[in-house]
């Protein structure tokens, strides 16, 4: 068990030894305390991101009660009695360690916000709440089954799912204590593939990219694909706008207004179809607005997604002052006699060709922006 400080302050168990590893098929479980009335603990499985909600009180018996609650939810999802019995038996020997995975903590934050709204609206049966939240799409499962319930089904070969390898899956964007990079994200074929043309506004000649993404990708996942395709660094807030409705990450300081809806739980195919157009804004300070056109929706067979398949011109540098600041920067760099030429050249830090475009580094960029998420 890997608990947040809020959880470790309220429940205790022996710490793990140096060589200790999880003995369950599903691997470690992460846990945090939520101060509802009554107080609740949310467990999230590292391998599948499956959520399970359990009453915190009495805290002294939490880790004695948790295995049975987890087992009950697993049965509800169709896991066989024999597998559940083996998992529950292994979970009776609990070791409690600090959390070590920022990606999973991010998922837990999203689950907390969504589950609290449902709890306040009257969904107080914790097992039913666990089942409802397990249907939510989450970013780290972008390359696999999109939502925890589907990932769990794939792990155990439930229904028409093919069982996955027994080793714990490393998610895109996962923080690794040993410093090794996560694998380049590759999205599993799941449904229709969207071909998008994305053009930065207020720049001439145009800077644009063409990308392929699964329609089941969330807007949060599409954001990462756009960042990688252009060469942005995911250092600032962003939002999407569809017909006047805004989606994006919540800004806790409310400096720019709260997005109407959370992009982390909104699949692209729920808000756009072939022929749709919508806006994507990155960095509210510089104001990089992109117009996105859904050029076509195709069958997934034979296609590699996500992918960057075309484009024109280099991406403007981060923090250069938006479209107008970028044009000024280009003018200065093109004039060696300009008094600011040397300073701007040093600021860029490398030779720059505004006409250059090379999609070959898309996978590496996607891995980088997935690992360096903007933290509010």
mmCIF file of C-alpha atoms in Angstrom:
data_model
loop_
_atom_site.group_PDB
_atom_site.id
_atom_site.type_symbol
_atom_site.label_atom_id
_atom_site.label_comp_id
_atom_site.label_asym_id
_atom_site.label_seq_id
_atom_site.Cartn_x
_atom_site.Cartn_y
_atom_site.Cartn_z
ATOM 1 C CA UNK A 1 0.000 0.000 0.000
ATOM 2 C CA UNK A 2 1.274 3.474 -0.914
ATOM 3 C CA UNK A 3 -0.480 6.152 1.090
ATOM 4 C CA UNK A 4 -0.517 9.918 0.935
ATOM 5 C CA UNK A 5 0.501 11.769 4.076
ATOM 6 C CA UNK A 6 -3.179 12.417 4.821
ATOM 7 C CA UNK A 7 -3.739 8.672 4.862
ATOM 8 C CA UNK A 8 -0.557 7.783 6.763
ATOM 9 C CA UNK A 9 -1.458 10.298 9.472
ATOM 10 C CA UNK A 10 -4.681 8.372 10.160
ATOM 11 C CA UNK A 11 -3.900 4.716 9.514
ATOM 12 C CA UNK A 12 -0.789 2.690 10.155
ATOM 13 C CA UNK A 13 0.843 -0.537 9.035
ATOM 14 C CA UNK A 14 4.430 -1.867 9.090
ATOM 15 C CA UNK A 15 6.770 -0.250 6.543
ATOM 16 C CA UNK A 16 8.127 -2.357 3.664
ATOM 17 C CA UNK A 17 11.607 -3.816 3.696
ATOM 18 C CA UNK A 18 14.137 -2.902 1.035
ATOM 19 C CA UNK A 19 13.463 -6.050 -0.998
ATOM 20 C CA UNK A 20 9.679 -6.186 -0.454
ATOM 21 C CA UNK A 21 7.470 -6.284 -3.550
ATOM 22 C CA UNK A 22 3.749 -6.668 -3.997
ATOM 23 C CA UNK A 23 2.647 -10.304 -4.147
ATOM 24 C CA UNK A 24 -0.664 -9.644 -5.911
ATOM 25 C CA UNK A 25 -1.307 -9.811 -9.645
ATOM 26 C CA UNK A 26 -2.559 -6.212 -9.575
ATOM 27 C CA UNK A 27 0.504 -4.860 -7.775
ATOM 28 C CA UNK A 28 0.549 -1.871 -5.433
ATOM 29 C CA UNK A 29 -2.496 0.099 -4.339
ATOM 30 C CA UNK A 30 -2.364 3.847 -3.699
ATOM 31 C CA UNK A 31 -4.593 5.377 -1.011
ATOM 32 C CA UNK A 32 -5.652 8.784 0.254
ATOM 33 C CA UNK A 33 -8.076 10.049 2.875
ATOM 34 C CA UNK A 34 -10.999 12.272 1.857
ATOM 35 C CA UNK A 35 -12.648 14.335 4.552
ATOM 36 C CA UNK A 36 -16.263 13.871 3.568
ATOM 37 C CA UNK A 37 -18.990 13.245 6.102
ATOM 38 C CA UNK A 38 -18.390 10.431 6.914
ATOM 39 C CA UNK A 39 -14.686 10.291 6.000
ATOM 40 C CA UNK A 40 -13.702 7.978 3.155
ATOM 41 C CA UNK A 41 -10.497 6.397 1.834
ATOM 42 C CA UNK A 42 -9.973 6.055 -1.902
ATOM 43 C CA UNK A 43 -7.773 3.173 -3.057
ATOM 44 C CA UNK A 44 -6.445 3.238 -6.653
ATOM 45 C CA UNK A 45 -4.671 0.265 -8.204
ATOM 46 C CA UNK A 46 -1.288 1.026 -9.778
ATOM 47 C CA UNK A 47 -1.680 -1.391 -12.670
ATOM 48 C CA UNK A 48 -5.261 -0.692 -13.748
ATOM 49 C CA UNK A 49 -6.081 2.628 -11.977
ATOM 50 C CA UNK A 50 -9.221 0.922 -10.637
ATOM 51 C CA UNK A 51 -10.746 3.008 -7.788
ATOM 52 C CA UNK A 52 -12.266 1.492 -4.634
ATOM 53 C CA UNK A 53 -13.876 3.615 -1.917
ATOM 54 C CA UNK A 54 -13.908 2.419 1.717
ATOM 55 C CA UNK A 55 -15.086 4.061 4.920
ATOM 56 C CA UNK A 56 -12.146 5.417 6.918
ATOM 57 C CA UNK A 57 -13.644 4.732 10.351
ATOM 58 C CA UNK A 58 -12.533 2.919 12.316
ATOM 59 C CA UNK A 59 -9.053 3.769 11.057
ATOM 60 C CA UNK A 60 -7.448 1.084 13.243
ATOM 61 C CA UNK A 61 -9.116 -1.652 11.164
ATOM 62 C CA UNK A 62 -8.879 0.011 7.730
ATOM 63 C CA UNK A 63 -6.303 -2.380 6.289
ATOM 64 C CA UNK A 64 -8.201 -5.352 7.707
ATOM 65 C CA UNK A 65 -11.408 -4.222 5.958
ATOM 66 C CA UNK A 66 -9.913 -2.981 2.685
ATOM 67 C CA UNK A 67 -9.139 -6.382 1.088
ATOM 68 C CA UNK A 68 -12.761 -7.523 1.364
ATOM 69 C CA UNK A 69 -14.016 -4.235 -0.123
ATOM 70 C CA UNK A 70 -11.530 -4.465 -2.997
ATOM 71 C CA UNK A 71 -12.478 -8.098 -3.584
ATOM 72 C CA UNK A 72 -16.163 -7.218 -3.743
ATOM 73 C CA UNK A 73 -15.526 -4.545 -6.384
ATOM 74 C CA UNK A 74 -13.351 -6.958 -8.389
ATOM 75 C CA UNK A 75 -16.208 -9.496 -8.418
ATOM 76 C CA UNK A 76 -18.608 -6.808 -9.601
ATOM 77 C CA UNK A 77 -16.265 -6.246 -12.557
ATOM 78 C CA UNK A 78 -16.327 -9.937 -13.459
ATOM 79 C CA UNK A 79 -13.043 -11.156 -11.950
ATOM 80 C CA UNK A 80 -13.332 -14.859 -11.063
ATOM 81 C CA UNK A 81 -13.822 -15.986 -7.476
ATOM 82 C CA UNK A 82 -10.540 -17.925 -7.546
ATOM 83 C CA UNK A 83 -8.525 -14.869 -8.612
ATOM 84 C CA UNK A 84 -10.309 -12.630 -6.105
ATOM 85 C CA UNK A 85 -9.616 -15.125 -3.302
ATOM 86 C CA UNK A 86 -5.908 -15.183 -4.173
ATOM 87 C CA UNK A 87 -5.696 -11.371 -4.332
ATOM 88 C CA UNK A 88 -7.539 -10.918 -1.029
ATOM 89 C CA UNK A 89 -5.392 -13.532 0.701
ATOM 90 C CA UNK A 90 -2.197 -11.755 -0.394
ATOM 91 C CA UNK A 91 -3.562 -8.376 0.705
ATOM 92 C CA UNK A 92 -3.959 -9.480 4.323
ATOM 93 C CA UNK A 93 -0.218 -8.848 4.803
ATOM 94 C CA UNK A 94 -0.032 -5.082 4.390
ATOM 95 C CA UNK A 95 3.034 -2.868 4.204
ATOM 96 C CA UNK A 96 2.523 0.901 4.083
ATOM 97 C CA UNK A 97 4.915 3.123 2.107
ATOM 98 C CA UNK A 98 4.784 6.715 0.809
ATOM 99 C CA UNK A 99 3.463 7.379 -2.666
ATOM 100 C CA UNK A 100 6.028 7.355 -5.485
ATOM 101 C CA UNK A 101 4.130 8.003 -8.720
ATOM 102 C CA UNK A 102 3.019 11.502 -9.737
ATOM 103 C CA UNK A 103 0.945 10.229 -12.619
ATOM 104 C CA UNK A 104 -1.248 8.118 -10.350
ATOM 105 C CA UNK A 105 -1.564 10.979 -7.865
ATOM 106 C CA UNK A 106 -2.828 13.150 -10.710
ATOM 107 C CA UNK A 107 -5.457 10.531 -11.552
ATOM 108 C CA UNK A 108 -6.438 10.367 -7.887
ATOM 109 C CA UNK A 109 -6.923 14.142 -7.807
ATOM 110 C CA UNK A 110 -9.292 13.890 -10.762
ATOM 111 C CA UNK A 111 -11.162 10.987 -9.198
ATOM 112 C CA UNK A 112 -11.479 12.916 -5.926
ATOM 113 C CA UNK A 113 -13.151 15.890 -7.585
ATOM 114 C CA UNK A 114 -15.508 13.753 -9.662
ATOM 115 C CA UNK A 115 -16.431 11.319 -6.874
ATOM 116 C CA UNK A 116 -17.092 14.103 -4.388
ATOM 117 C CA UNK A 117 -19.609 15.673 -6.761
ATOM 118 C CA UNK A 118 -21.383 12.321 -7.094
ATOM 119 C CA UNK A 119 -21.256 11.698 -3.347
ATOM 120 C CA UNK A 120 -22.734 15.134 -2.624
ATOM 121 C CA UNK A 121 -25.451 14.451 -5.215
ATOM 122 C CA UNK A 122 -26.548 11.358 -3.303
ATOM 123 C CA UNK A 123 -24.393 8.453 -4.526
ATOM 124 C CA UNK A 124 -23.335 7.470 -0.998
ATOM 125 C CA UNK A 125 -23.074 3.690 -1.475
ATOM 126 C CA UNK A 126 -19.291 3.377 -1.672
ATOM 127 C CA UNK A 127 -19.267 0.230 -3.805
ATOM 128 C CA UNK A 128 -21.635 1.805 -6.330
ATOM 129 C CA UNK A 129 -19.470 4.918 -6.306
ATOM 130 C CA UNK A 130 -16.433 2.728 -7.027
ATOM 131 C CA UNK A 131 -18.208 1.186 -10.018
ATOM 132 C CA UNK A 132 -19.289 4.575 -11.397
ATOM 133 C CA UNK A 133 -15.859 6.220 -11.136
ATOM 134 C CA UNK A 134 -14.161 3.204 -12.766
ATOM 135 C CA UNK A 135 -15.865 4.158 -16.054
ATOM 136 C CA UNK A 136 -14.013 7.476 -16.325
ATOM 137 C CA UNK A 137 -11.333 7.807 -19.041
ATOM 138 C CA UNK A 138 -7.921 8.746 -17.645
ATOM 139 C CA UNK A 139 -4.763 10.039 -19.299
ATOM 140 C CA UNK A 140 -2.285 7.284 -18.306
ATOM 141 C CA UNK A 141 -4.517 4.659 -19.956
ATOM 142 C CA UNK A 142 -4.517 6.548 -23.252
ATOM 143 C CA UNK A 143 -2.300 3.917 -24.849
ATOM 144 C CA UNK A 144 -4.317 0.967 -23.558
ATOM 145 C CA UNK A 145 -7.996 0.654 -22.643
ATOM 146 C CA UNK A 146 -8.881 4.299 -21.819
ATOM 147 C CA UNK A 147 -10.819 3.582 -18.576
ATOM 148 C CA UNK A 148 -9.988 1.482 -15.464
ATOM 149 C CA UNK A 149 -12.881 -0.958 -15.899
ATOM 150 C CA UNK A 150 -11.684 -1.817 -19.409
ATOM 151 C CA UNK A 151 -8.057 -2.074 -18.309
ATOM 152 C CA UNK A 152 -9.043 -4.481 -15.538
ATOM 153 C CA UNK A 153 -10.976 -6.577 -18.069
ATOM 154 C CA UNK A 154 -7.888 -6.696 -20.307
ATOM 155 C CA UNK A 155 -5.598 -7.720 -17.438
ATOM 156 C CA UNK A 156 -7.770 -10.751 -16.639
ATOM 157 C CA UNK A 157 -9.131 -11.464 -20.127
ATOM 158 C CA UNK A 158 -12.737 -10.754 -19.151
ATOM 159 C CA UNK A 159 -15.270 -10.801 -21.973
ATOM 160 C CA UNK A 160 -13.574 -10.338 -25.341
ATOM 161 C CA UNK A 161 -10.414 -8.830 -23.872
ATOM 162 C CA UNK A 162 -7.031 -10.499 -24.424
ATOM 163 C CA UNK A 163 -5.115 -10.947 -21.154
ATOM 164 C CA UNK A 164 -2.155 -8.617 -20.744
ATOM 165 C CA UNK A 165 1.348 -9.694 -19.634
ATOM 166 C CA UNK A 166 1.692 -10.272 -15.900
ATOM 167 C CA UNK A 167 4.312 -7.573 -15.360
ATOM 168 C CA UNK A 168 3.041 -4.231 -14.091
ATOM 169 C CA UNK A 169 2.401 -1.799 -16.943
ATOM 170 C CA UNK A 170 4.462 1.419 -16.994
ATOM 171 C CA UNK A 171 2.174 4.292 -17.895
ATOM 172 C CA UNK A 172 3.117 7.269 -20.109
ATOM 173 C CA UNK A 173 4.063 10.172 -17.893
ATOM 174 C CA UNK A 174 4.827 7.891 -14.948
ATOM 175 C CA UNK A 175 7.386 9.218 -12.512
ATOM 176 C CA UNK A 176 10.125 6.649 -11.962
ATOM 177 C CA UNK A 177 12.412 6.879 -8.934
ATOM 178 C CA UNK A 178 15.331 5.365 -10.876
ATOM 179 C CA UNK A 179 15.134 8.170 -13.439
ATOM 180 C CA UNK A 180 14.597 5.936 -16.470
ATOM 181 C CA UNK A 181 12.314 7.500 -19.078
ATOM 182 C CA UNK A 182 8.827 6.189 -19.675
ATOM 183 C CA UNK A 183 8.291 4.548 -23.068
ATOM 184 C CA UNK A 184 7.121 6.715 -25.931
ATOM 185 C CA UNK A 185 3.306 6.816 -25.738
ATOM 186 C CA UNK A 186 1.545 4.845 -28.445
ATOM 187 C CA UNK A 187 -2.216 4.799 -28.505
ATOM 188 C CA UNK A 188 -4.065 1.479 -28.810
ATOM 189 C CA UNK A 189 -6.480 1.079 -31.705
ATOM 190 C CA UNK A 190 -9.880 1.503 -30.084
ATOM 191 C CA UNK A 191 -12.308 3.284 -32.380
ATOM 192 C CA UNK A 192 -12.415 5.876 -35.114
ATOM 193 C CA UNK A 193 -9.189 7.748 -35.809
ATOM 194 C CA UNK A 194 -9.524 11.522 -36.120
ATOM 195 C CA UNK A 195 -7.346 13.387 -38.615
ATOM 196 C CA UNK A 196 -6.914 16.924 -37.318
ATOM 197 C CA UNK A 197 -5.333 19.978 -38.897
ATOM 198 C CA UNK A 198 -4.199 22.437 -36.229
ATOM 199 C CA UNK A 199 -3.181 25.961 -37.245
ATOM 200 C CA UNK A 200 -1.743 28.708 -35.046
ATOM 201 C CA UNK A 201 -3.777 31.857 -35.555
ATOM 202 C CA UNK A 202 -2.468 35.398 -36.246
ATOM 203 C CA UNK A 203 0.799 34.226 -37.861
ATOM 204 C CA UNK A 204 1.651 34.508 -41.560
ATOM 205 C CA UNK A 205 2.856 32.362 -43.220
ATOM 206 C CA UNK A 206 0.823 29.804 -41.293
ATOM 207 C CA UNK A 207 2.320 27.387 -38.791
ATOM 208 C CA UNK A 208 0.276 24.173 -38.803
ATOM 209 C CA UNK A 209 0.378 20.447 -38.018
ATOM 210 C CA UNK A 210 -1.670 17.433 -39.081
ATOM 211 C CA UNK A 211 -2.113 14.708 -36.445
ATOM 212 C CA UNK A 212 -3.925 11.397 -36.009
ATOM 213 C CA UNK A 213 -5.572 10.574 -32.666
ATOM 214 C CA UNK A 214 -8.158 8.071 -31.516
ATOM 215 C CA UNK A 215 -11.597 9.584 -31.078
ATOM 216 C CA UNK A 216 -11.701 7.986 -27.606
ATOM 217 C CA UNK A 217 -8.755 10.150 -26.476
ATOM 218 C CA UNK A 218 -9.663 12.716 -23.855
ATOM 219 C CA UNK A 219 -9.067 16.410 -24.461
ATOM 220 C CA UNK A 220 -6.294 16.250 -21.864
ATOM 221 C CA UNK A 221 -4.597 13.594 -23.992
ATOM 222 C CA UNK A 222 -5.169 15.578 -27.197
ATOM 223 C CA UNK A 223 -3.472 18.528 -25.500
ATOM 224 C CA UNK A 224 -0.293 16.436 -25.098
ATOM 225 C CA UNK A 225 -0.399 15.350 -28.743
ATOM 226 C CA UNK A 226 -0.700 18.978 -29.893
ATOM 227 C CA UNK A 227 2.169 20.007 -27.622
ATOM 228 C CA UNK A 228 4.408 17.298 -29.072
ATOM 229 C CA UNK A 229 3.421 17.964 -32.689
ATOM 230 C CA UNK A 230 4.253 21.675 -32.510
ATOM 231 C CA UNK A 231 7.221 21.455 -30.167
ATOM 232 C CA UNK A 232 5.686 23.297 -27.216
ATOM 233 C CA UNK A 233 6.899 22.291 -23.745
ATOM 234 C CA UNK A 234 3.665 21.974 -21.722
ATOM 235 C CA UNK A 235 4.759 24.754 -19.371
ATOM 236 C CA UNK A 236 1.492 26.734 -19.251
ATOM 237 C CA UNK A 237 -2.253 26.398 -18.833
ATOM 238 C CA UNK A 238 -4.429 25.502 -21.811
ATOM 239 C CA UNK A 239 -8.086 25.184 -22.767
ATOM 240 C CA UNK A 240 -10.319 23.990 -25.598
ATOM 241 C CA UNK A 241 -13.491 25.744 -26.735
ATOM 242 C CA UNK A 242 -16.344 24.001 -28.550
ATOM 243 C CA UNK A 243 -19.314 26.215 -29.483
ATOM 244 C CA UNK A 244 -18.705 28.532 -26.541
ATOM 245 C CA UNK A 245 -18.153 25.740 -23.982
ATOM 246 C CA UNK A 246 -14.660 25.662 -22.487
ATOM 247 C CA UNK A 247 -12.714 22.599 -21.349
ATOM 248 C CA UNK A 248 -9.368 22.399 -19.585
ATOM 249 C CA UNK A 249 -7.514 22.016 -16.307
ATOM 250 C CA UNK A 250 -8.858 23.927 -13.320
ATOM 251 C CA UNK A 251 -6.841 26.978 -12.290
ATOM 252 C CA UNK A 252 -6.897 26.991 -8.445
ATOM 253 C CA UNK A 253 -6.125 30.717 -8.339
ATOM 254 C CA UNK A 254 -8.919 31.467 -10.821
ATOM 255 C CA UNK A 255 -6.669 34.013 -12.551
ATOM 256 C CA UNK A 256 -8.091 33.185 -15.960
ATOM 257 C CA UNK A 257 -11.532 31.908 -15.015
ATOM 258 C CA UNK A 258 -12.491 28.296 -14.482
ATOM 259 C CA UNK A 259 -13.104 26.134 -17.554
ATOM 260 C CA UNK A 260 -16.734 25.103 -17.767
ATOM 261 C CA UNK A 261 -15.810 21.421 -17.953
ATOM 262 C CA UNK A 262 -12.809 19.236 -17.131
ATOM 263 C CA UNK A 263 -10.919 18.085 -20.234
ATOM 264 C CA UNK A 264 -9.459 15.126 -18.339
ATOM 265 C CA UNK A 265 -12.802 13.310 -18.525
ATOM 266 C CA UNK A 266 -14.052 14.484 -21.948
ATOM 267 C CA UNK A 267 -13.406 12.189 -24.948
ATOM 268 C CA UNK A 268 -12.806 13.969 -28.242
ATOM 269 C CA UNK A 269 -15.533 11.994 -30.009
ATOM 270 C CA UNK A 270 -18.095 13.251 -27.474
ATOM 271 C CA UNK A 271 -17.643 16.886 -28.577
ATOM 272 C CA UNK A 272 -16.483 16.738 -32.198
ATOM 273 C CA UNK A 273 -17.121 14.808 -35.385
ATOM 274 C CA UNK A 274 -16.000 14.954 -39.006
ATOM 275 C CA UNK A 275 -16.121 18.564 -40.221
ATOM 276 C CA UNK A 276 -16.088 20.067 -36.713
ATOM 277 C CA UNK A 277 -13.921 23.073 -35.893
ATOM 278 C CA UNK A 278 -12.875 24.217 -32.440
ATOM 279 C CA UNK A 279 -10.215 26.347 -30.732
ATOM 280 C CA UNK A 280 -7.267 25.354 -28.585
ATOM 281 C CA UNK A 281 -5.442 28.035 -26.573
ATOM 282 C CA UNK A 282 -2.048 27.517 -24.971
ATOM 283 C CA UNK A 283 -0.330 29.966 -22.581
ATOM 284 C CA UNK A 284 -2.876 32.615 -21.641
ATOM 285 C CA UNK A 285 -0.067 35.152 -21.280
ATOM 286 C CA UNK A 286 1.254 34.849 -24.845
ATOM 287 C CA UNK A 287 -2.162 33.822 -26.136
ATOM 288 C CA UNK A 288 -1.347 31.104 -28.678
ATOM 289 C CA UNK A 289 -4.741 30.343 -30.221
ATOM 290 C CA UNK A 290 -4.982 27.357 -32.558
ATOM 291 C CA UNK A 291 -7.854 26.558 -34.907
ATOM 292 C CA UNK A 292 -8.501 22.812 -35.071
ATOM 293 C CA UNK A 293 -10.370 21.198 -37.970
ATOM 294 C CA UNK A 294 -11.531 17.580 -37.948
ATOM 295 C CA UNK A 295 -10.661 16.801 -41.556
ATOM 296 C CA UNK A 296 -11.946 13.232 -41.485
ATOM 297 C CA UNK A 297 -12.647 10.238 -39.253
ATOM 298 C CA UNK A 298 -11.166 6.914 -40.369
ATOM 299 C CA UNK A 299 -11.154 3.277 -39.334
ATOM 300 C CA UNK A 300 -8.332 2.449 -36.936
ATOM 301 C CA UNK A 301 -7.109 -0.676 -38.742
ATOM 302 C CA UNK A 302 -3.540 -0.334 -39.992
ATOM 303 C CA UNK A 303 -2.995 3.149 -38.575
ATOM 304 C CA UNK A 304 -0.416 4.134 -35.986
ATOM 305 C CA UNK A 305 -1.811 6.608 -33.488
ATOM 306 C CA UNK A 306 -1.107 9.108 -32.134
ATOM 307 C CA UNK A 307 1.020 10.410 -35.004
ATOM 308 C CA UNK A 308 2.095 13.661 -36.620
ATOM 309 C CA UNK A 309 1.780 13.217 -40.381
ATOM 310 C CA UNK A 310 2.359 16.686 -41.751
ATOM 311 C CA UNK A 311 2.934 20.342 -41.064
ATOM 312 C CA UNK A 312 4.622 23.573 -42.016
ATOM 313 C CA UNK A 313 7.179 25.860 -40.378
ATOM 314 C CA UNK A 314 8.839 25.683 -36.993
ATOM 315 C CA UNK A 315 7.025 26.231 -33.717
ATOM 316 C CA UNK A 316 7.532 29.688 -32.150
ATOM 317 C CA UNK A 317 9.686 29.639 -28.996
ATOM 318 C CA UNK A 318 7.989 29.520 -25.609
ATOM 319 C CA UNK A 319 7.504 32.899 -23.890
ATOM 320 C CA UNK A 320 8.408 35.026 -26.913
ATOM 321 C CA UNK A 321 5.411 37.341 -26.543
ATOM 322 C CA UNK A 322 2.725 35.667 -28.629
ATOM 323 C CA UNK A 323 2.158 36.129 -32.387
ATOM 324 C CA UNK A 324 3.222 39.778 -32.393
ATOM 325 C CA UNK A 325 6.289 39.174 -30.221
ATOM 326 C CA UNK A 326 7.239 36.276 -32.461
ATOM 327 C CA UNK A 327 7.085 38.421 -35.586
ATOM 328 C CA UNK A 328 9.282 41.020 -33.915
ATOM 329 C CA UNK A 329 11.712 38.260 -32.917
ATOM 330 C CA UNK A 330 11.913 37.005 -36.509
ATOM 331 C CA UNK A 331 12.556 40.508 -37.815
ATOM 332 C CA UNK A 332 15.393 41.041 -35.349
ATOM 333 C CA UNK A 333 16.985 37.647 -36.024
ATOM 334 C CA UNK A 334 16.858 38.313 -39.767
ATOM 335 C CA UNK A 335 18.769 41.599 -39.369
ATOM 336 C CA UNK A 336 22.360 41.093 -38.093
ATOM 337 C CA UNK A 337 22.742 44.895 -37.818
ATOM 338 C CA UNK A 338 19.839 45.257 -35.386
ATOM 339 C CA UNK A 339 20.950 46.413 -31.944
ATOM 340 C CA UNK A 340 19.093 43.514 -30.250
ATOM 341 C CA UNK A 341 20.203 40.830 -32.710
ATOM 342 C CA UNK A 342 22.940 39.313 -30.557
ATOM 343 C CA UNK A 343 20.842 39.380 -27.393
ATOM 344 C CA UNK A 344 17.888 37.625 -29.064
ATOM 345 C CA UNK A 345 20.193 35.075 -30.680
ATOM 346 C CA UNK A 346 21.660 34.243 -27.276
ATOM 347 C CA UNK A 347 18.162 34.043 -25.809
ATOM 348 C CA UNK A 348 17.151 31.469 -28.431
ATOM 349 C CA UNK A 349 20.276 29.508 -27.515
ATOM 350 C CA UNK A 350 20.615 27.629 -30.808
ATOM 351 C CA UNK A 351 20.469 28.207 -34.557
ATOM 352 C CA UNK A 352 16.882 28.770 -35.599
ATOM 353 C CA UNK A 353 15.194 28.278 -38.962
ATOM 354 C CA UNK A 354 11.554 29.455 -38.863
ATOM 355 C CA UNK A 355 10.799 27.485 -42.040
ATOM 356 C CA UNK A 356 12.039 24.133 -40.672
ATOM 357 C CA UNK A 357 9.623 21.314 -39.914
ATOM 358 C CA UNK A 358 10.609 17.747 -39.032
ATOM 359 C CA UNK A 359 7.987 15.316 -37.649
ATOM 360 C CA UNK A 360 10.577 12.609 -36.898
ATOM 361 C CA UNK A 361 10.974 13.695 -33.271
ATOM 362 C CA UNK A 362 7.237 13.496 -32.512
ATOM 363 C CA UNK A 363 7.498 10.328 -30.401
ATOM 364 C CA UNK A 364 10.364 11.719 -28.335
ATOM 365 C CA UNK A 365 8.510 14.990 -27.801
ATOM 366 C CA UNK A 366 5.342 13.155 -26.769
ATOM 367 C CA UNK A 367 7.335 11.224 -24.196
ATOM 368 C CA UNK A 368 8.884 14.438 -22.875
ATOM 369 C CA UNK A 369 5.686 16.455 -22.567
ATOM 370 C CA UNK A 370 3.957 13.474 -20.921
ATOM 371 C CA UNK A 371 6.699 13.327 -18.296
ATOM 372 C CA UNK A 372 6.814 17.095 -17.662
ATOM 373 C CA UNK A 373 3.218 17.964 -16.925
ATOM 374 C CA UNK A 374 2.301 21.541 -16.011
ATOM 375 C CA UNK A 375 1.718 21.736 -12.244
ATOM 376 C CA UNK A 376 -0.545 24.597 -11.172
#
